[in-house]
Amino acid sequence: MVHPSGRGEAVLAADRAHVWHPYSPAGAGVLVPPVVSAQAVRLRLADGRELIDGMSSWWAAIHGYRHPILDAAAVAQLGKMSHVMFGGLTHEPAVSLASLLVRITPEPLTQVFLCDSGSVSVEVALKMAIQYQAGIGHPERSRMLTIRRGYHGDTTGAMSVTDPVTGMHHLFRHLLPQHVFVPEPECGFGDPLTASDLAPMRDALESRQDVAAVILEPVVQGAGGMRFYSPHYLRAVRDLCDEHGVLLICDEIATGFGRTGRLFASEWAEISPDIMCLGKAMTGGYLTMAATLCTGAVARAISAGEGGAFMHGPTFMGNPLAAAIATASIELLLAQDWQAQVARLERELRLGLARARGLPGVTDVRVLGGIGVIEFTDPLDLGIATAQLVAAGVWLRPFGRLLYTMPPYSMDDIDLGRVTSAMVGVARRRGG
Ligand SMILES: *Cc1c(COP(=O)(O)O)cnc(C)c1O
């Protein structure tokens, strides 16, 4: 099968010599197949092989690759301008995107800050919360409160509210601000909320006067463990925040744009956050862009406070190319029956992954919307699992004890079947 491809070999050699990959040592020995192009749900490798992409490039490529409508939006915008500074200038692509985001998110969210990446949108959210509390006369409210097992990004502020263990806080203890962590809720997605689930959050809010905001991933904790928790918990946290004058930040970077079966996961709890972070799928996986939305009340307090302005402004803020593609991607999503698509993914993932249930070494199989997870008792060997998946024609990126998929919404049942079979194959091989 392997085509002789000098180019692919040269890319790999230079990659090994000079290029960092995410969460990898330098010169990583594990398989990093060079991709030369991608189309619909397939990645084409330098050696001519094709892999079905079960990752949507880290939750982002919800429509698959090279969608004609998104390609056309990119080309049309390139013909006008790919970038112009946002300080003191404005443009239609950013304004249209911001208006669209306000229209599709809960009503109290009216103000949009466009930024470069998910992590930056979390930084922006944290700064908004601090400036809000200072603006209403509570400068002592300067800490964040969050739950364990969360993931909010890799920049310093975002990392400081990410799980201390998986985020390796001890390595960065001289750099990270100290925030408050309470245990994550035990209740699963369909479970009722128990008093013991809520007690740590309630106790923290009742005993501390220094909390500016609670930050959470609504309903699905993604990169911190692919855990699904009850919307009742989120609803109760919303009420507690209101009771204690604390803002609620929902990090919808992974869950936004339909992945869990609702357009935004906070809809499961019928709540609206004070600040919402969006990213990943926002541009359909074409370019990096994220957004932080806030309520009018938050925006007014910040604007009336010290400095009279929100203190952040990335060089590439509001990038017109990314904004034009994001608007096209969101309109494309809303123009289809995306609920039916995600419901179909959920059905097929349940069906396909059920075969892994009860296999030796498998502790849990769970599915919510377009997210399918097999959890093992012990960590997977990344090299062995990846090689087995690639041999089956499937691209997935296992991490720790988890093998999971979040396919493009457009993936058909046949390809989905190949993805779930490959996952079950890894579980079978592992169980011996
Ligand atoms: C991916 C992710 C981020 C960080 O986004 P980047 O674009 O990688 O910086 C933050 N929060 C959540 C919930 C995410 O899934």
Short mmCIF file of C-alpha atoms and ligand atoms in Angstrom, two decimals:
data_model
loop_
_atom_site.label_atom_id
_atom_site.label_comp_id
_atom_site.label_asym_id
_atom_site.label_seq_id
_atom_site.Cartn_x
_atom_site.Cartn_y
_atom_site.Cartn_z
CA MET A 1 0.00 0.00 0.00
CA VAL A 2 2.80 2.43 0.82
CA HIS A 3 3.69 4.43 -2.28
CA PRO A 4 7.29 5.49 -2.56
CA SER A 5 7.01 9.19 -1.83
CA GLY A 6 10.25 11.12 -1.42
CA ARG A 7 8.29 14.24 -0.53
CA GLY A 8 6.48 12.63 2.36
CA GLU A 9 9.78 11.27 3.70
CA ALA A 10 11.44 14.71 3.45
CA VAL A 11 8.53 16.33 5.29
CA LEU A 12 8.74 13.72 8.03
CA ALA A 13 12.50 14.12 8.45
CA ALA A 14 12.28 17.92 8.76
CA ASP A 15 9.25 17.55 11.05
CA ARG A 16 11.21 15.29 13.38
CA ALA A 17 14.20 17.66 13.35
CA HIS A 18 12.49 21.02 13.94
CA VAL A 19 8.76 20.99 14.59
CA TRP A 20 6.86 20.84 17.88
CA HIS A 21 3.51 19.06 17.89
CA PRO A 22 0.80 19.54 20.52
CA TYR A 23 1.68 17.99 23.87
CA SER A 24 4.66 16.14 22.41
CA PRO A 25 8.35 15.82 23.15
CA ALA A 26 10.76 17.17 20.54
CA GLY A 27 11.42 14.73 17.72
CA ALA A 28 8.51 12.51 18.73
CA GLY A 29 8.94 8.95 17.56
CA VAL A 30 5.22 8.20 17.22
CA LEU A 31 3.48 8.12 13.88
CA VAL A 32 2.67 11.59 12.47
CA PRO A 33 1.35 10.89 8.98
CA PRO A 34 1.82 13.85 6.57
CA VAL A 35 -1.53 15.03 5.17
CA VAL A 36 -1.45 16.52 1.66
CA SER A 37 -5.14 17.37 1.24
CA ALA A 38 -8.57 16.80 2.71
CA GLN A 39 -12.00 16.50 1.12
CA ALA A 40 -15.40 15.98 2.78
CA VAL A 41 -14.66 13.54 5.65
CA ARG A 42 -11.36 12.18 4.32
CA LEU A 43 -7.73 13.09 4.89
CA ARG A 44 -5.35 12.18 2.04
CA LEU A 45 -1.86 11.17 3.14
CA ALA A 46 1.43 11.70 1.30
CA ASP A 47 1.61 7.98 0.51
CA GLY A 48 -1.78 8.07 -1.23
CA ARG A 49 -3.80 6.46 1.57
CA GLU A 50 -7.05 8.05 2.75
CA LEU A 51 -8.27 8.18 6.34
CA ILE A 52 -11.84 8.79 7.48
CA ASP A 53 -11.60 11.69 9.93
CA GLY A 54 -13.40 10.90 13.18
CA MET A 55 -11.94 13.95 14.96
CA SER A 56 -13.27 16.86 12.86
CA SER A 57 -9.81 18.33 13.46
CA TRP A 58 -10.42 18.75 17.19
CA TRP A 59 -14.20 19.39 17.04
CA ALA A 60 -13.90 22.14 14.43
CA ALA A 61 -14.59 20.80 10.90
CA ILE A 62 -18.30 20.12 11.43
CA HIS A 63 -19.11 20.36 7.69
CA GLY A 64 -16.07 18.32 6.61
CA TYR A 65 -13.24 19.66 4.45
CA ARG A 66 -13.36 21.84 1.33
CA HIS A 67 -17.07 22.51 1.57
CA PRO A 68 -17.92 24.40 -1.65
CA ILE A 69 -19.89 27.10 0.21
CA LEU A 70 -17.09 27.75 2.70
CA ASP A 71 -14.42 27.66 0.00
CA ALA A 72 -16.47 30.20 -1.98
CA ALA A 73 -16.85 32.47 1.07
CA ALA A 74 -13.06 32.39 1.58
CA VAL A 75 -12.31 33.17 -2.06
CA ALA A 76 -14.86 36.00 -2.18
CA GLN A 77 -13.42 37.61 0.95
CA LEU A 78 -9.82 37.19 -0.28
CA GLY A 79 -10.79 39.26 -3.31
CA LYS A 80 -11.71 42.15 -0.97
CA MET A 81 -9.22 42.00 1.92
CA SER A 82 -7.91 39.21 4.09
CA HIS A 83 -7.15 41.49 7.01
CA VAL A 84 -7.31 45.05 8.24
CA MET A 85 -6.80 46.29 11.80
CA PHE A 86 -9.91 46.51 14.02
CA GLY A 87 -8.67 49.34 16.23
CA GLY A 88 -10.55 52.40 15.03
CA LEU A 89 -11.88 50.66 11.90
CA THR A 90 -14.77 48.33 11.30
CA HIS A 91 -16.00 46.09 8.49
CA GLU A 92 -19.01 44.14 7.35
CA PRO A 93 -17.61 40.58 7.90
CA ALA A 94 -16.98 41.17 11.63
CA VAL A 95 -20.23 43.08 12.14
CA SER A 96 -22.30 40.42 10.34
CA LEU A 97 -20.69 37.65 12.38
CA ALA A 98 -21.22 39.47 15.68
CA SER A 99 -24.88 40.17 14.82
CA LEU A 100 -25.42 36.53 13.88
CA LEU A 101 -23.84 35.32 17.15
CA VAL A 102 -26.07 37.65 19.16
CA ARG A 103 -29.12 36.36 17.26
CA ILE A 104 -28.45 32.65 17.90
CA THR A 105 -27.19 32.81 21.52
CA PRO A 106 -29.45 33.45 24.57
CA GLU A 107 -31.09 36.88 24.53
CA PRO A 108 -29.19 38.61 27.38
CA LEU A 109 -25.89 38.18 25.48
CA THR A 110 -25.59 41.30 23.35
CA GLN A 111 -21.93 42.28 23.15
CA VAL A 112 -19.30 40.37 21.16
CA PHE A 113 -15.50 40.42 21.49
CA LEU A 114 -13.85 38.63 18.54
CA CYS A 115 -10.48 37.06 19.28
CA ASP A 116 -7.87 34.74 17.85
CA SER A 117 -8.39 31.40 19.57
CA GLY A 118 -10.36 29.59 22.21
CA SER A 119 -7.72 30.11 24.87
CA VAL A 120 -7.67 33.84 24.18
CA SER A 121 -11.46 33.97 24.40
CA VAL A 122 -11.14 32.45 27.90
CA GLU A 123 -8.49 35.04 28.84
CA VAL A 124 -10.90 37.71 27.64
CA ALA A 125 -13.77 36.19 29.67
CA LEU A 126 -11.65 36.17 32.86
CA LYS A 127 -10.60 39.78 32.33
CA MET A 128 -14.20 40.79 31.64
CA ALA A 129 -15.29 39.20 34.94
CA ILE A 130 -12.56 41.02 36.90
CA GLN A 131 -13.30 44.38 35.25
CA TYR A 132 -17.04 43.88 35.82
CA GLN A 133 -16.62 43.24 39.55
CA ALA A 134 -14.25 46.23 39.89
CA GLY A 135 -16.74 48.32 37.90
CA ILE A 136 -19.59 47.58 40.31
CA GLY A 137 -17.43 48.31 43.35
CA HIS A 138 -16.11 44.84 44.20
CA PRO A 139 -12.41 44.88 43.34
CA GLU A 140 -11.89 42.21 46.04
CA ARG A 141 -13.81 39.76 43.84
CA SER A 142 -10.80 38.69 41.79
CA ARG A 143 -10.69 34.90 41.86
CA MET A 144 -12.24 32.32 39.61
CA LEU A 145 -14.15 29.33 40.93
CA THR A 146 -14.31 26.18 38.84
CA ILE A 147 -14.70 22.40 38.97
CA ARG A 148 -12.00 19.78 38.62
CA ARG A 149 -11.50 17.87 35.37
CA GLY A 150 -12.16 21.01 33.33
CA TYR A 151 -10.23 22.22 30.30
CA HIS A 152 -10.19 25.85 29.23
CA GLY A 153 -7.06 26.21 27.13
CA ASP A 154 -3.29 26.45 27.25
CA THR A 155 -2.47 30.12 27.80
CA THR A 156 -1.59 31.10 31.36
CA GLY A 157 -4.96 32.43 32.48
CA ALA A 158 -6.91 29.65 30.76
CA MET A 159 -4.55 27.06 32.19
CA SER A 160 -4.99 28.46 35.70
CA VAL A 161 -8.68 27.37 35.60
CA THR A 162 -7.93 24.03 33.89
CA ASP A 163 -7.67 20.89 36.04
CA PRO A 164 -4.55 21.24 38.24
CA VAL A 165 -3.46 17.62 37.63
CA THR A 166 -3.97 17.28 33.87
CA GLY A 167 -2.87 20.92 33.48
CA MET A 168 0.38 20.13 35.38
CA HIS A 169 -0.03 23.23 37.59
CA HIS A 170 2.93 22.25 39.78
CA LEU A 171 5.26 22.80 36.80
CA PHE A 172 3.99 26.36 36.42
CA ARG A 173 3.32 27.24 40.06
CA HIS A 174 5.41 30.42 39.85
CA LEU A 175 3.46 31.63 36.83
CA LEU A 176 -0.16 30.67 37.46
CA PRO A 177 -2.59 32.76 39.48
CA GLN A 178 -4.26 30.74 42.25
CA HIS A 179 -7.92 30.05 41.66
CA VAL A 180 -10.45 27.94 43.53
CA PHE A 181 -11.25 24.36 42.51
CA VAL A 182 -14.09 22.20 43.83
CA PRO A 183 -14.80 18.57 42.90
CA GLU A 184 -16.70 18.03 39.66
CA PRO A 185 -20.28 16.71 39.97
CA GLU A 186 -20.69 12.92 39.97
CA CYS A 187 -24.17 12.93 38.42
CA GLY A 188 -24.18 11.70 34.83
CA PHE A 189 -26.07 13.41 32.02
CA GLY A 190 -29.44 11.73 32.69
CA ASP A 191 -29.10 11.53 36.47
CA PRO A 192 -30.90 13.63 39.07
CA LEU A 193 -28.84 16.13 41.02
CA THR A 194 -27.95 15.07 44.58
CA ALA A 195 -27.12 17.38 47.50
CA SER A 196 -23.57 16.00 47.60
CA ASP A 197 -23.01 16.99 43.96
CA LEU A 198 -23.80 20.62 44.67
CA ALA A 199 -22.41 20.95 48.21
CA PRO A 200 -18.78 21.82 47.31
CA MET A 201 -19.84 24.61 44.93
CA ARG A 202 -22.42 25.94 47.41
CA ASP A 203 -19.93 25.86 50.31
CA ALA A 204 -17.28 27.67 48.28
CA LEU A 205 -19.69 30.41 47.24
CA GLU A 206 -21.08 30.79 50.76
CA SER A 207 -17.71 30.92 52.49
CA ARG A 208 -15.72 33.11 50.09
CA GLN A 209 -16.12 36.79 49.29
CA ASP A 210 -13.35 36.90 46.70
CA VAL A 211 -14.98 35.09 43.77
CA ALA A 212 -15.56 37.09 40.58
CA ALA A 213 -16.98 34.31 38.43
CA VAL A 214 -17.62 30.60 38.11
CA ILE A 215 -16.24 29.19 34.87
CA LEU A 216 -17.48 25.84 33.50
CA GLU A 217 -17.81 23.80 30.35
CA PRO A 218 -21.57 23.29 30.21
CA VAL A 219 -22.71 19.63 30.42
CA VAL A 220 -19.66 18.17 28.61
CA GLN A 221 -16.17 18.34 30.11
CA GLY A 222 -14.14 17.79 26.96
CA ALA A 223 -10.36 17.56 26.94
CA GLY A 224 -10.32 17.05 30.72
CA GLY A 225 -11.92 13.61 30.45
CA MET A 226 -14.88 13.60 28.05
CA ARG A 227 -17.32 13.53 30.96
CA PHE A 228 -21.04 14.31 30.60
CA TYR A 229 -22.79 15.76 33.66
CA SER A 230 -26.36 16.63 34.50
CA PRO A 231 -27.89 19.87 33.20
CA HIS A 232 -29.56 20.11 36.65
CA TYR A 233 -26.12 20.84 38.09
CA LEU A 234 -25.56 23.68 35.64
CA ARG A 235 -28.99 25.10 36.43
CA ALA A 236 -28.27 24.98 40.18
CA VAL A 237 -24.88 26.67 39.70
CA ARG A 238 -26.60 29.44 37.72
CA ASP A 239 -28.96 30.03 40.68
CA LEU A 240 -26.08 30.01 43.19
CA CYS A 241 -24.15 32.55 41.11
CA ASP A 242 -27.16 34.88 41.06
CA GLU A 243 -27.61 34.50 44.82
CA HIS A 244 -23.99 35.45 45.51
CA GLY A 245 -23.39 38.21 42.98
CA VAL A 246 -20.97 36.04 41.00
CA LEU A 247 -20.87 35.88 37.19
CA LEU A 248 -21.28 32.61 35.30
CA ILE A 249 -18.92 31.99 32.37
CA CYS A 250 -19.92 29.12 30.07
CA ASP A 251 -17.04 27.86 27.98
CA GLU A 252 -18.94 26.53 24.92
CA ILE A 253 -15.79 26.32 22.79
CA ALA A 254 -16.11 22.53 22.37
CA THR A 255 -19.88 22.20 22.80
CA GLY A 256 -21.12 25.13 20.70
CA PHE A 257 -22.73 24.89 17.27
CA GLY A 258 -24.77 21.73 17.80
CA ARG A 259 -22.25 19.11 18.93
CA THR A 260 -24.29 17.93 21.97
CA GLY A 261 -27.64 17.99 20.17
CA ARG A 262 -28.51 21.55 21.22
CA LEU A 263 -27.08 24.57 19.44
CA PHE A 264 -25.35 25.46 22.74
CA ALA A 265 -24.98 22.97 25.60
CA SER A 266 -26.21 25.52 28.17
CA GLU A 267 -29.63 25.17 26.47
CA TRP A 268 -29.93 21.71 28.10
CA ALA A 269 -30.24 23.55 31.43
CA GLU A 270 -32.33 26.38 29.95
CA ILE A 271 -29.92 28.90 31.36
CA SER A 272 -28.07 31.86 30.00
CA PRO A 273 -24.53 32.64 31.15
CA ASP A 274 -23.27 36.19 31.78
CA ILE A 275 -20.27 35.49 29.57
CA MET A 276 -19.99 32.83 26.85
CA CYS A 277 -16.86 31.62 25.03
CA LEU A 278 -17.16 30.26 21.49
CA GLY A 279 -14.49 28.86 19.20
CA LYS A 280 -13.50 25.60 17.51
CA ALA A 281 -16.46 24.90 15.15
CA MET A 282 -17.21 28.63 14.72
CA THR A 283 -15.27 28.88 11.43
CA GLY A 284 -16.19 25.35 10.35
CA GLY A 285 -12.56 24.43 11.04
CA TYR A 286 -11.12 26.73 8.36
CA LEU A 287 -9.25 29.34 10.41
CA THR A 288 -8.60 30.17 14.02
CA MET A 289 -11.15 32.58 15.44
CA ALA A 290 -13.13 32.69 18.67
CA ALA A 291 -15.60 34.99 20.36
CA THR A 292 -16.44 36.07 23.90
CA LEU A 293 -20.02 37.27 24.35
CA CYS A 294 -21.32 39.14 27.38
CA THR A 295 -24.54 40.67 28.63
CA GLY A 296 -25.38 44.35 28.42
CA ALA A 297 -25.03 44.57 32.22
CA VAL A 298 -21.44 43.25 32.08
CA ALA A 299 -20.57 45.51 29.16
CA ARG A 300 -21.99 48.61 30.88
CA ALA A 301 -20.17 47.97 34.17
CA ILE A 302 -16.85 47.52 32.33
CA SER A 303 -17.33 50.60 30.17
CA ALA A 304 -18.30 52.77 33.15
CA GLY A 305 -15.43 51.45 35.30
CA GLU A 306 -11.79 52.47 35.71
CA GLY A 307 -10.19 53.18 32.34
CA GLY A 308 -13.61 53.33 30.73
CA ALA A 309 -12.75 50.53 28.33
CA PHE A 310 -12.29 46.79 28.10
CA MET A 311 -8.54 46.21 28.21
CA HIS A 312 -7.79 43.75 25.42
CA GLY A 313 -7.14 44.05 21.68
CA PRO A 314 -5.46 41.33 19.61
CA THR A 315 -3.57 42.32 16.44
CA PHE A 316 -5.75 40.09 14.29
CA MET A 317 -9.00 40.95 16.07
CA GLY A 318 -12.07 40.52 13.88
CA ASN A 319 -10.04 39.06 10.99
CA PRO A 320 -12.32 39.54 7.95
CA LEU A 321 -11.33 36.29 6.24
CA ALA A 322 -12.08 34.18 9.31
CA ALA A 323 -15.24 36.19 10.04
CA ALA A 324 -16.62 35.74 6.51
CA ILE A 325 -16.03 31.99 6.67
CA ALA A 326 -17.52 31.77 10.18
CA THR A 327 -20.70 33.52 9.06
CA ALA A 328 -20.95 31.20 6.04
CA SER A 329 -20.36 28.15 8.24
CA ILE A 330 -23.00 29.12 10.81
CA GLU A 331 -25.53 29.97 8.09
CA LEU A 332 -24.79 26.65 6.41
CA LEU A 333 -25.40 24.86 9.70
CA LEU A 334 -28.68 26.66 10.38
CA ALA A 335 -29.92 26.11 6.81
CA GLN A 336 -29.81 22.32 7.28
CA ASP A 337 -31.74 20.09 9.61
CA TRP A 338 -28.69 19.87 11.86
CA GLN A 339 -30.71 18.48 14.78
CA ALA A 340 -31.62 15.47 12.63
CA GLN A 341 -27.98 15.09 11.55
CA VAL A 342 -26.67 15.13 15.12
CA ALA A 343 -29.51 12.81 16.26
CA ARG A 344 -28.48 10.39 13.49
CA LEU A 345 -24.84 10.55 14.63
CA GLU A 346 -25.98 9.84 18.20
CA ARG A 347 -28.04 6.83 17.09
CA GLU A 348 -25.25 5.34 14.96
CA LEU A 349 -22.59 5.97 17.62
CA ARG A 350 -24.76 4.24 20.26
CA LEU A 351 -25.35 1.31 17.94
CA GLY A 352 -21.75 0.99 16.83
CA LEU A 353 -20.05 1.49 20.18
CA ALA A 354 -22.43 -0.78 22.13
CA ARG A 355 -20.25 -3.69 20.98
CA ALA A 356 -17.41 -2.39 23.17
CA ARG A 357 -19.54 -2.55 26.32
CA GLY A 358 -18.43 -5.27 28.72
CA LEU A 359 -15.16 -6.00 26.89
CA PRO A 360 -12.24 -6.65 29.26
CA GLY A 361 -10.52 -3.37 30.13
CA VAL A 362 -13.50 -1.21 29.07
CA THR A 363 -15.03 0.69 32.01
CA ASP A 364 -17.57 2.82 30.18
CA VAL A 365 -19.10 3.54 26.79
CA ARG A 366 -20.97 6.83 26.50
CA VAL A 367 -22.56 8.88 23.75
CA LEU A 368 -24.11 12.35 23.69
CA GLY A 369 -25.06 14.00 20.41
CA GLY A 370 -22.10 13.72 18.04
CA ILE A 371 -19.67 12.59 20.76
CA GLY A 372 -18.84 8.90 21.26
CA VAL A 373 -16.43 7.72 23.98
CA ILE A 374 -14.90 4.41 25.04
CA GLU A 375 -13.20 4.67 28.44
CA PHE A 376 -10.62 2.07 29.49
CA THR A 377 -9.25 1.02 32.88
CA ASP A 378 -5.67 1.89 31.83
CA PRO A 379 -4.11 4.39 29.43
CA LEU A 380 -3.91 3.37 25.79
CA ASP A 381 -0.54 3.11 24.10
CA LEU A 382 -0.84 6.06 21.72
CA GLY A 383 1.55 4.61 19.12
CA ILE A 384 -0.04 1.16 19.00
CA ALA A 385 -3.64 2.43 19.02
CA THR A 386 -2.96 5.04 16.34
CA ALA A 387 -1.23 2.51 14.09
CA GLN A 388 -4.16 0.10 14.47
CA LEU A 389 -6.69 2.84 13.66
CA VAL A 390 -4.69 4.08 10.66
CA ALA A 391 -4.43 0.50 9.37
CA ALA A 392 -8.25 0.39 9.57
CA GLY A 393 -8.42 3.61 7.50
CA VAL A 394 -9.57 5.82 10.36
CA TRP A 395 -8.11 8.94 11.99
CA LEU A 396 -8.65 9.32 15.74
CA ARG A 397 -6.45 10.74 18.48
CA PRO A 398 -6.79 8.71 21.70
CA PHE A 399 -5.74 10.36 24.93
CA GLY A 400 -5.03 8.71 28.25
CA ARG A 401 -7.69 6.14 29.02
CA LEU A 402 -10.04 7.53 26.37
CA LEU A 403 -10.75 6.66 22.77
CA TYR A 404 -13.36 9.01 21.36
CA THR A 405 -14.84 10.42 18.19
CA MET A 406 -16.68 13.61 17.24
CA PRO A 407 -17.18 13.19 13.50
CA PRO A 408 -18.19 15.90 11.02
CA TYR A 409 -22.01 16.16 11.02
CA SER A 410 -21.96 15.26 7.32
CA MET A 411 -20.36 11.82 7.83
CA ASP A 412 -22.63 9.12 6.38
CA ASP A 413 -23.64 5.95 8.20
CA ILE A 414 -21.21 3.74 6.28
CA ASP A 415 -18.19 5.84 7.24
CA LEU A 416 -19.52 6.17 10.81
CA GLY A 417 -19.73 2.39 10.94
CA ARG A 418 -16.07 2.18 9.92
CA VAL A 419 -15.10 4.63 12.65
CA THR A 420 -17.00 2.78 15.40
CA SER A 421 -15.76 -0.61 14.16
CA ALA A 422 -12.17 0.63 14.31
CA MET A 423 -12.79 1.88 17.88
CA VAL A 424 -14.31 -1.45 18.94
CA GLY A 425 -11.37 -3.15 17.20
CA VAL A 426 -8.92 -1.27 19.45
CA ALA A 427 -10.94 -2.31 22.51
CA ARG A 428 -11.01 -5.99 21.36
CA ARG A 429 -7.29 -6.12 20.57
CA ARG A 430 -6.55 -4.59 23.94
CA GLY A 431 -8.66 -7.02 25.86
CA GLY A 432 -6.65 -9.77 24.15
C1 LIG B 1 -10.21 23.69 22.80
C2 LIG B 1 -10.78 24.36 23.97
C3 LIG B 1 -10.26 25.57 24.44
C4 LIG B 1 -9.04 26.23 23.85
O1 LIG B 1 -9.22 26.61 22.51
P1 LIG B 1 -7.93 26.87 21.58
O2 LIG B 1 -8.52 27.36 20.30
O3 LIG B 1 -7.25 25.53 21.44
O4 LIG B 1 -7.08 27.86 22.25
C5 LIG B 1 -10.87 26.16 25.53
N1 LIG B 1 -11.94 25.60 26.12
C6 LIG B 1 -12.47 24.44 25.68
C7 LIG B 1 -13.69 23.88 26.35
C8 LIG B 1 -11.91 23.77 24.60
O5 LIG B 1 -12.42 22.62 24.20
#
